[in-house]
Short mmCIF file of C-alpha atoms and ligand atoms in Angstrom, two decimals:
data_model
loop_
_atom_site.label_atom_id
_atom_site.label_comp_id
_atom_site.label_asym_id
_atom_site.label_seq_id
_atom_site.Cartn_x
_atom_site.Cartn_y
_atom_site.Cartn_z
CA UNK T 1396 -19.62 -69.20 30.51
CA UNK T 1397 -20.50 -67.01 29.88
CA UNK T 1398 -22.65 -65.90 32.58
CA UNK T 1399 -26.37 -63.41 32.39
CA UNK T 1400 -28.88 -62.20 34.45
CA UNK T 1401 -28.36 -59.30 36.92
CA UNK T 1402 -24.63 -60.13 39.03
CA UNK T 1403 -24.04 -62.84 36.19
CA UNK T 1404 -22.61 -60.59 33.37
CA UNK T 1405 -19.04 -61.42 32.27
CA UNK T 1406 -17.94 -64.02 34.76
CA UNK T 1407 -16.02 -67.11 33.97
CA UNK T 1408 -17.56 -69.79 35.87
CA UNK T 1409 -17.41 -73.41 35.26
CA UNK T 1410 -20.76 -74.97 36.05
CA UNK T 1411 -24.04 -72.32 35.42
CA UNK T 1412 -27.08 -72.41 37.98
CA UNK T 1413 -29.69 -73.29 35.94
CA UNK T 1414 -33.74 -73.05 37.30
CA UNK T 1415 -36.01 -75.84 35.50
CA UNK T 1416 -40.15 -75.13 35.09
CA UNK T 1417 -42.39 -77.54 35.14
CA UNK T 1418 -41.47 -80.94 36.40
CA UNK T 1419 -43.89 -83.20 34.67
CA UNK T 1420 -43.14 -86.63 32.89
CA UNK T 1421 -40.09 -84.97 30.61
CA UNK T 1422 -38.61 -83.02 33.89
CA UNK T 1423 -38.49 -85.97 35.99
CA UNK T 1424 -37.23 -88.92 32.38
CA UNK T 1425 -35.53 -86.72 30.79
CA UNK T 1426 -34.46 -82.91 31.71
CA UNK T 1427 -32.55 -84.23 35.78
CA UNK T 1428 -31.03 -86.49 35.01
CA UNK T 1429 -28.99 -84.74 32.03
CA UNK T 1430 -28.81 -81.61 34.71
CA UNK T 1431 -26.70 -84.29 36.72
CA UNK T 1432 -24.56 -85.27 34.68
CA UNK T 1433 -24.12 -81.55 32.84
CA UNK T 1434 -20.42 -80.31 33.85
CA UNK T 1435 -21.94 -76.95 32.56
CA UNK T 1436 -25.51 -76.55 34.96
CA UNK T 1437 -26.56 -77.28 38.35
CA UNK T 1438 -30.01 -77.99 39.55
CA UNK T 1439 -30.37 -74.38 41.55
CA UNK T 1440 -34.58 -73.84 41.41
CA UNK T 1441 -37.91 -75.27 40.58
CA UNK T 1442 -40.76 -73.74 39.22
CA UNK T 1443 -43.75 -76.01 40.05
CA UNK T 1444 -47.57 -76.14 40.93
CA UNK T 1445 -46.54 -79.69 42.08
CA UNK T 1446 -44.36 -79.28 44.71
CA UNK T 1447 -41.40 -79.40 42.58
CA UNK T 1448 -38.89 -82.03 43.19
CA UNK T 1449 -37.10 -83.66 46.55
CA UNK T 1450 -34.01 -81.21 48.52
CA UNK T 1451 -34.35 -78.26 45.74
CA UNK T 1452 -35.62 -75.01 46.42
CA UNK T 1453 -39.16 -74.55 44.48
CA UNK T 1454 -41.02 -71.50 43.43
CA UNK T 1455 -44.80 -71.37 42.82
CA UNK T 1456 -44.37 -69.17 38.91
CA UNK T 1457 -41.80 -67.87 37.31
CA UNK T 1458 -42.31 -64.35 39.35
CA UNK T 1459 -41.68 -65.35 42.31
CA UNK T 1460 -38.52 -67.43 41.03
CA UNK T 1461 -36.95 -63.48 39.58
CA UNK T 1462 -37.82 -62.20 42.32
CA UNK T 1463 -36.09 -64.41 44.33
CA UNK T 1464 -33.30 -65.44 43.00
CA UNK T 1465 -31.55 -63.08 40.48
CA UNK T 1466 -28.70 -64.51 40.72
CA UNK T 1467 -29.83 -67.78 38.89
CA UNK T 1468 -29.29 -66.43 34.78
CA UNK T 1469 -30.43 -69.88 33.05
CA UNK T 1470 -33.52 -71.67 32.35
CA UNK T 1471 -35.12 -74.42 31.20
CA UNK T 1472 -38.76 -74.17 30.51
CA UNK T 1473 -40.54 -78.22 30.73
CA UNK T 1474 -44.88 -76.84 30.49
CA UNK T 1475 -46.62 -77.95 27.27
CA UNK T 1476 -46.37 -75.43 24.56
CA UNK T 1477 -49.59 -72.68 25.02
CA UNK T 1478 -48.97 -72.00 29.07
CA UNK T 1479 -44.66 -71.95 27.83
CA UNK T 1480 -44.85 -68.64 25.48
CA UNK T 1481 -45.68 -66.27 28.70
CA UNK T 1482 -43.21 -68.02 30.76
CA UNK T 1483 -40.48 -67.65 28.32
CA UNK T 1484 -41.42 -63.25 27.39
CA UNK T 1485 -41.00 -62.86 31.30
CA UNK T 1486 -37.74 -64.91 31.56
CA UNK T 1487 -36.06 -63.52 28.66
CA UNK T 1488 -37.15 -60.25 29.58
CA UNK T 1489 -35.29 -60.53 32.83
CA UNK T 1490 -32.56 -61.41 30.51
CA UNK T 1491 -31.66 -64.64 31.26
CA UNK T 1492 -30.97 -67.60 28.94
CA UNK T 1493 -33.99 -69.42 28.18
CA UNK T 1494 -33.36 -72.82 26.54
CA UNK T 1495 -37.30 -74.51 25.44
CA UNK T 1496 -38.91 -78.01 24.95
CA UNK T 1497 -40.48 -79.19 21.90
CA UNK T 1498 -42.38 -77.80 19.88
CA UNK T 1499 -41.12 -73.93 20.57
CA UNK T 1500 -44.48 -73.04 20.97
CA UNK T 1501 -47.81 -73.07 19.96
CA UNK T 1502 -47.84 -70.93 16.91
CA UNK T 1503 -44.29 -69.66 14.98
CA UNK T 1504 -45.11 -66.52 15.10
CA UNK T 1505 -44.84 -66.77 18.45
CA UNK T 1506 -41.66 -67.95 18.52
CA UNK T 1507 -40.22 -65.50 16.37
CA UNK T 1508 -41.93 -62.63 19.31
CA UNK T 1509 -39.22 -64.90 21.56
CA UNK T 1510 -36.13 -65.07 19.35
CA UNK T 1511 -36.89 -61.13 18.80
CA UNK T 1512 -36.84 -60.47 22.25
CA UNK T 1513 -34.02 -62.77 23.15
CA UNK T 1514 -32.19 -60.81 20.39
CA UNK T 1515 -32.34 -57.30 21.74
CA UNK T 1516 -31.47 -58.40 25.36
CA UNK T 1517 -28.89 -60.35 24.04
CA UNK T 1518 -29.52 -63.43 25.27
CA UNK T 1519 -29.71 -67.14 24.42
CA UNK T 1520 -33.06 -68.78 23.42
CA UNK T 1521 -32.69 -72.39 22.27
CA UNK T 1522 -35.95 -73.81 21.22
CA UNK T 1523 -34.13 -77.30 21.35
CA UNK T 1524 -35.32 -80.32 19.27
CA UNK T 1525 -33.85 -83.63 20.93
CA UNK T 1526 -34.97 -86.22 18.71
CA UNK T 1527 -32.19 -84.41 16.65
CA UNK T 1528 -29.73 -85.88 19.14
CA UNK T 1529 -30.46 -89.17 18.65
CA UNK T 1530 -27.41 -91.40 17.98
CA UNK T 1531 -27.47 -91.97 14.14
CA UNK T 1532 -28.77 -89.03 13.17
CA UNK T 1533 -25.47 -86.62 12.17
CA UNK T 1534 -23.99 -89.83 10.78
CA UNK T 1535 -27.26 -90.18 8.56
CA UNK T 1536 -26.88 -86.59 7.54
CA UNK T 1537 -23.23 -86.92 6.61
CA UNK T 1538 -24.23 -89.77 4.60
CA UNK T 1539 -27.28 -88.04 2.42
CA UNK T 1540 -25.52 -84.53 2.21
CA UNK T 1541 -24.08 -85.69 -1.34
CA UNK T 1542 -26.80 -88.18 -2.58
CA UNK T 1543 -29.39 -88.38 -4.56
CA UNK T 1544 -32.86 -88.84 -2.69
CA UNK T 1545 -36.01 -90.38 -5.05
CA UNK T 1546 -38.26 -91.42 -1.74
CA UNK T 1547 -38.93 -90.99 1.77
CA UNK T 1548 -41.11 -92.73 4.49
CA UNK T 1549 -41.61 -91.89 7.46
CA UNK T 1550 -43.36 -94.24 9.94
CA UNK T 1551 -44.60 -93.02 13.24
CA UNK T 1552 -46.74 -95.03 15.01
CA UNK T 1553 -46.96 -95.70 18.61
CA UNK T 1554 -49.84 -96.44 21.17
CA UNK T 1555 -50.89 -93.14 22.54
CA UNK T 1556 -52.36 -94.53 25.89
CA UNK T 1557 -48.85 -95.66 27.05
CA UNK T 1558 -46.78 -93.01 26.30
CA UNK T 1559 -49.52 -90.08 27.34
CA UNK T 1560 -51.69 -91.17 29.32
CA UNK T 1561 -54.37 -89.26 31.05
CA UNK T 1562 -52.15 -86.10 29.66
CA UNK T 1563 -55.62 -83.86 28.16
CA UNK T 1564 -53.43 -81.23 26.92
CA UNK T 1565 -52.26 -83.01 24.32
CA UNK T 1566 -55.92 -83.69 23.20
CA UNK T 1567 -56.65 -79.60 23.80
CA UNK T 1568 -56.12 -76.74 20.86
CA UNK T 1569 -52.51 -75.82 20.79
CA UNK T 1570 -51.58 -79.21 22.19
CA UNK T 1571 -50.85 -80.12 19.03
CA UNK T 1572 -52.50 -84.31 19.60
CA UNK T 1573 -50.48 -87.46 17.09
CA UNK T 1574 -48.37 -84.33 16.06
CA UNK T 1575 -46.24 -83.77 19.00
CA UNK T 1576 -44.20 -86.99 18.44
CA UNK T 1577 -44.42 -86.25 15.07
CA UNK T 1578 -42.90 -83.25 14.99
CA UNK T 1579 -39.99 -85.39 15.74
CA UNK T 1580 -39.67 -87.72 12.82
CA UNK T 1581 -40.02 -83.93 10.77
CA UNK T 1582 -37.04 -82.28 13.18
CA UNK T 1583 -35.37 -85.33 11.94
CA UNK T 1584 -36.65 -84.70 8.17
CA UNK T 1585 -35.43 -81.40 8.17
CA UNK T 1586 -31.78 -81.77 10.22
CA UNK T 1587 -30.88 -85.04 8.00
CA UNK T 1588 -32.34 -84.11 4.26
CA UNK T 1589 -30.31 -81.91 2.28
CA UNK T 1590 -32.64 -79.72 0.78
CA UNK T 1591 -36.33 -78.27 1.76
CA UNK T 1592 -38.91 -79.72 1.46
CA UNK T 1593 -42.92 -78.62 1.65
CA UNK T 1594 -46.10 -79.61 2.32
CA UNK T 1595 -48.46 -80.66 -0.81
CA UNK T 1596 -51.33 -82.95 1.03
CA UNK T 1597 -52.06 -84.26 4.54
CA UNK T 1598 -55.08 -85.56 6.22
CA UNK T 1599 -55.69 -85.92 9.47
CA UNK T 1600 -57.97 -87.57 11.83
CA UNK T 1601 -59.56 -86.20 14.87
CA UNK T 1602 -61.60 -87.73 17.46
CA UNK T 1603 -65.09 -86.51 17.35
CA UNK T 1604 -64.97 -85.64 21.42
CA UNK T 1605 -61.20 -84.06 20.82
CA UNK T 1606 -59.76 -80.98 19.20
CA UNK T 1607 -56.40 -82.56 18.12
CA UNK T 1608 -56.32 -84.83 15.30
CA UNK T 1609 -55.15 -88.74 17.02
CA UNK T 1610 -53.45 -90.06 12.74
CA UNK T 1611 -51.95 -88.05 10.09
CA UNK T 1612 -50.49 -88.88 6.71
CA UNK T 1613 -48.78 -85.97 5.06
CA UNK T 1614 -47.20 -86.06 1.65
CA UNK T 1615 -43.49 -83.66 0.77
CA UNK T 1616 -42.44 -82.35 -2.39
CA UNK T 1617 -38.93 -81.26 -2.96
CA UNK T 1618 -36.94 -80.85 -5.81
CA UNK T 1619 -36.01 -83.34 -8.47
CA UNK T 1620 -39.50 -85.38 -7.73
CA UNK T 1621 -38.12 -86.21 -4.16
CA UNK T 1622 -41.11 -87.52 -2.74
CA UNK T 1623 -41.89 -87.95 1.65
CA UNK T 1624 -44.95 -89.53 3.12
CA UNK T 1625 -45.09 -89.83 6.30
CA UNK T 1626 -47.89 -91.97 8.49
CA UNK T 1627 -47.75 -90.51 12.16
CA UNK T 1628 -50.71 -92.94 14.26
CA UNK T 1629 -51.11 -92.72 17.68
CA UNK T 1630 -53.79 -95.53 17.75
CA UNK T 1631 -50.87 -98.88 16.69
CA UNK T 1632 -51.49 -101.70 19.23
CA UNK T 1633 -48.24 -104.44 19.65
CA UNK T 1634 -44.69 -103.36 17.95
CA UNK T 1635 -43.83 -99.26 18.17
CA UNK T 1636 -42.14 -97.59 15.72
CA UNK T 1637 -40.62 -94.08 15.01
CA UNK T 1638 -39.41 -95.40 11.35
CA UNK T 1639 -37.38 -92.82 8.79
CA UNK T 1640 -36.61 -95.24 5.34
CA UNK T 1641 -34.38 -92.79 2.34
CA UNK T 1642 -34.22 -94.40 -0.64
CA UNK T 1643 -31.14 -92.90 -2.68
CA UNK T 1644 -30.03 -93.39 -6.46
CA UNK T 1645 -27.12 -95.51 -4.33
CA UNK T 1646 -29.17 -97.55 -1.93
CA UNK T 1647 -30.91 -97.28 1.30
CA UNK T 1648 -30.68 -95.72 4.50
CA UNK T 1649 -32.77 -96.40 7.23
CA UNK T 1650 -33.16 -94.42 10.99
CA UNK T 1651 -35.15 -97.27 13.23
CA UNK T 1652 -35.83 -96.37 17.30
CA UNK T 1653 -36.89 -92.51 16.82
CA UNK T 1654 -33.50 -92.10 15.31
CA UNK T 1655 -31.37 -93.92 17.92
CA UNK T 1656 -30.26 -97.38 15.16
CA UNK T 1657 -28.96 -96.63 11.51
CA UNK T 1658 -29.15 -99.00 9.34
CA UNK T 1659 -27.75 -98.63 5.17
CA UNK T 1660 -28.01 -101.17 2.98
CA UNK T 1661 -29.57 -103.08 5.68
CA UNK T 1662 -26.20 -102.74 7.68
CA UNK T 1663 -26.27 -101.92 11.28
CA UNK T 1664 -24.09 -99.03 11.68
CA UNK T 1665 -22.05 -98.01 14.57
CA UNK T 1666 -23.02 -94.74 15.82
CA UNK T 1667 -22.26 -93.05 19.23
CA UNK T 1668 -23.69 -90.14 20.97
CA UNK T 1669 -24.19 -88.69 24.77
CA UNK T 1670 -27.66 -88.78 24.53
CA UNK T 1671 -30.74 -86.71 23.49
CA UNK T 1672 -30.72 -84.60 26.23
CA UNK T 1673 -27.60 -84.72 27.56
CA UNK T 1674 -26.56 -83.51 24.09
CA UNK T 1675 -28.39 -80.62 24.09
CA UNK T 1676 -27.50 -79.46 27.62
CA UNK T 1677 -23.84 -79.50 26.26
CA UNK T 1678 -25.00 -77.36 23.08
CA UNK T 1679 -27.09 -75.59 25.43
CA UNK T 1680 -23.73 -74.51 27.30
CA UNK T 1681 -21.79 -73.69 23.51
CA UNK T 1682 -24.56 -71.41 22.39
CA UNK T 1683 -24.45 -69.49 25.94
CA UNK T 1684 -20.93 -69.43 25.29
CA UNK T 1685 -20.54 -68.53 22.67
CA UNK T 1686 -23.57 -65.37 22.79
CA UNK T 1687 -25.95 -67.62 20.34
CA UNK T 1688 -29.18 -68.30 20.05
CA UNK T 1689 -30.31 -71.71 18.07
CA UNK T 1690 -33.83 -71.13 16.77
CA UNK T 1691 -35.28 -73.24 14.23
CA UNK T 1692 -38.90 -73.39 13.27
CA UNK T 1693 -38.93 -75.78 10.40
CA UNK T 1694 -40.44 -78.63 11.77
CA UNK T 1695 -43.12 -76.32 13.73
CA UNK T 1696 -43.70 -74.80 10.15
CA UNK T 1697 -45.00 -78.57 8.97
CA UNK T 1698 -46.76 -79.12 11.06
CA UNK T 1699 -48.98 -75.42 10.99
CA UNK T 1700 -49.20 -76.44 7.42
CA UNK T 1701 -50.72 -79.20 7.92
CA UNK T 1702 -53.51 -77.88 10.05
CA UNK T 1703 -54.21 -74.79 7.07
CA UNK T 1704 -54.16 -77.76 3.71
CA UNK T 1705 -55.08 -80.90 5.37
CA UNK T 1706 -58.45 -82.41 5.32
CA UNK T 1707 -59.91 -82.83 7.78
CA UNK T 1708 -61.42 -86.71 9.35
CA UNK T 1709 -63.75 -87.45 12.43
CA UNK T 1710 -62.98 -90.83 13.46
CA UNK T 1711 -64.18 -92.82 16.83
CA UNK T 1712 -64.57 -90.63 20.41
CA UNK T 1713 -60.86 -91.02 22.66
CA UNK T 1714 -61.24 -91.89 25.60
CA UNK T 1715 -58.24 -91.85 28.89
P1 LIG E 2900 -47.01 -83.03 31.56
O1 LIG E 2900 -46.00 -84.37 31.99
O2 LIG E 2900 -48.18 -83.53 30.89
O3 LIG E 2900 -46.55 -81.71 32.04
C1 LIG E 2900 -45.26 -81.25 32.74
C2 LIG E 2900 -45.83 -80.32 33.66
O4 LIG E 2900 -45.79 -78.47 33.17
C3 LIG E 2900 -46.43 -80.23 34.53
O5 LIG E 2900 -46.01 -81.64 35.47
C4 LIG E 2900 -46.90 -79.42 35.28
O6 LIG E 2900 -45.45 -78.56 36.13
C5 LIG E 2900 -45.99 -77.96 33.75
N1 LIG E 2900 -47.91 -77.67 33.13
C6 LIG E 2900 -49.15 -77.85 32.82
N2 LIG E 2900 -49.25 -77.53 32.89
C7 LIG E 2900 -48.85 -75.71 32.95
C8 LIG E 2900 -49.80 -74.54 32.74
N3 LIG E 2900 -50.53 -74.59 32.79
N4 LIG E 2900 -49.27 -73.52 33.79
C9 LIG E 2900 -48.17 -73.86 34.06
N5 LIG E 2900 -47.15 -75.35 33.73
C10 LIG E 2900 -47.94 -76.45 33.49
O7 LIG E 2900 -46.17 -83.08 30.10
P2 LIG E 2900 -44.35 -83.71 29.40
O8 LIG E 2900 -44.68 -84.79 29.03
O9 LIG E 2900 -43.67 -83.17 30.39
O10 LIG E 2900 -44.93 -82.61 28.07
C11 LIG E 2900 -44.02 -81.23 28.07
C12 LIG E 2900 -43.32 -80.74 27.31
O11 LIG E 2900 -42.10 -82.08 26.96
C13 LIG E 2900 -44.20 -80.76 25.75
O12 LIG E 2900 -44.28 -79.72 25.32
C14 LIG E 2900 -43.27 -82.00 25.29
O13 LIG E 2900 -43.69 -82.13 23.92
C15 LIG E 2900 -42.49 -82.16 25.56
N6 LIG E 2900 -41.59 -83.70 25.58
C16 LIG E 2900 -42.04 -84.60 25.75
C17 LIG E 2900 -41.23 -86.34 25.99
C18 LIG E 2900 -42.72 -86.62 26.79
O14 LIG E 2900 -42.02 -87.66 27.13
N7 LIG E 2900 -43.65 -86.95 27.34
C19 LIG E 2900 -40.92 -86.24 25.26
C20 LIG E 2900 -40.24 -84.91 24.84
C21 LIG E 2900 -40.45 -83.87 24.59
P3 LIG E 2900 -46.08 -78.38 37.29
O15 LIG E 2900 -46.90 -79.77 38.31
O16 LIG E 2900 -44.14 -79.09 38.18
O17 LIG E 2900 -46.86 -77.30 37.95
#
């Protein structure tokens, strides 16, 4: 792989040292196991205010990592979006290849700023969308490439107490609220639809005591009468749903389980993949090797549009 950072540029390495920053739920559930399985990277250091990972060298902030380990040319950032920007800027300014958890930023403009800095530094910036690596998504995209799509229904309904217990940042400005999972649906939508859509209406429901919405209903329009209805709701108890149903003039395509399962005209399709996070690290290695970046802000732009255009309602206060 094409190396980076002082002492790394131009070396051909089988496996690059990588540092993981922000050791919380997603780092432990997905990033650490995915890096352990990766041929391209090995976990060499962490940046964690709460202790990091047993047996792995830890630093308390990005400046300490950059000073102590100039040999590490690749970093993966797993902290929430608001504190992530300054850390990403520091890593890029130091010439590191950077992978960002989703959403890639708290604003669209800051992501573009990161993209410009990565280009100026000649390093890779990878703004990840893990749901695009769910097993059914590539096949769905291929199936819909030449389809005439008439309607899309997105139902992303989950219990916030089950999936985000005690996470204050999701309820604070910049934390996105229900768009934190909802943006995953939008990342799939923007990947599988063969034409762009734009938001035409939205209603956002804010708990009386919170800065971010607990539910949102969105309507998008595309060419030739295409309409997309999206319902995001964090108040769902009982069965959870992460479903996208696409009606075409030839039949129905349905992605369930967040994109992992695909039915076409009611028939379960055989789909395979290496897994969402192994897929992300595989892609990151490819981008570094090719000297490219991958920064698609379209899902974040749709969320920004919902905050711009959306009608706001106030609903019952939410307590964890
Ligand atoms: P989390 O567990 O609440 O926090 C992640 C870690 O970020 C914290 O444990 C902390 O790590 C660090 N951190 C928090 N606030 C910080 C601050 N102000 N400055 C520096 N570091 C800070 O969150 P998460 O669920 O892992 O989510 C993190 C990101 O991953 C979000 O963008 C989220 O959308 C995305 N994501 C989450 C999931 C999921 O299922 N939870 C799934 C996919 C993607 P240290 O204690 O080590 O410093």
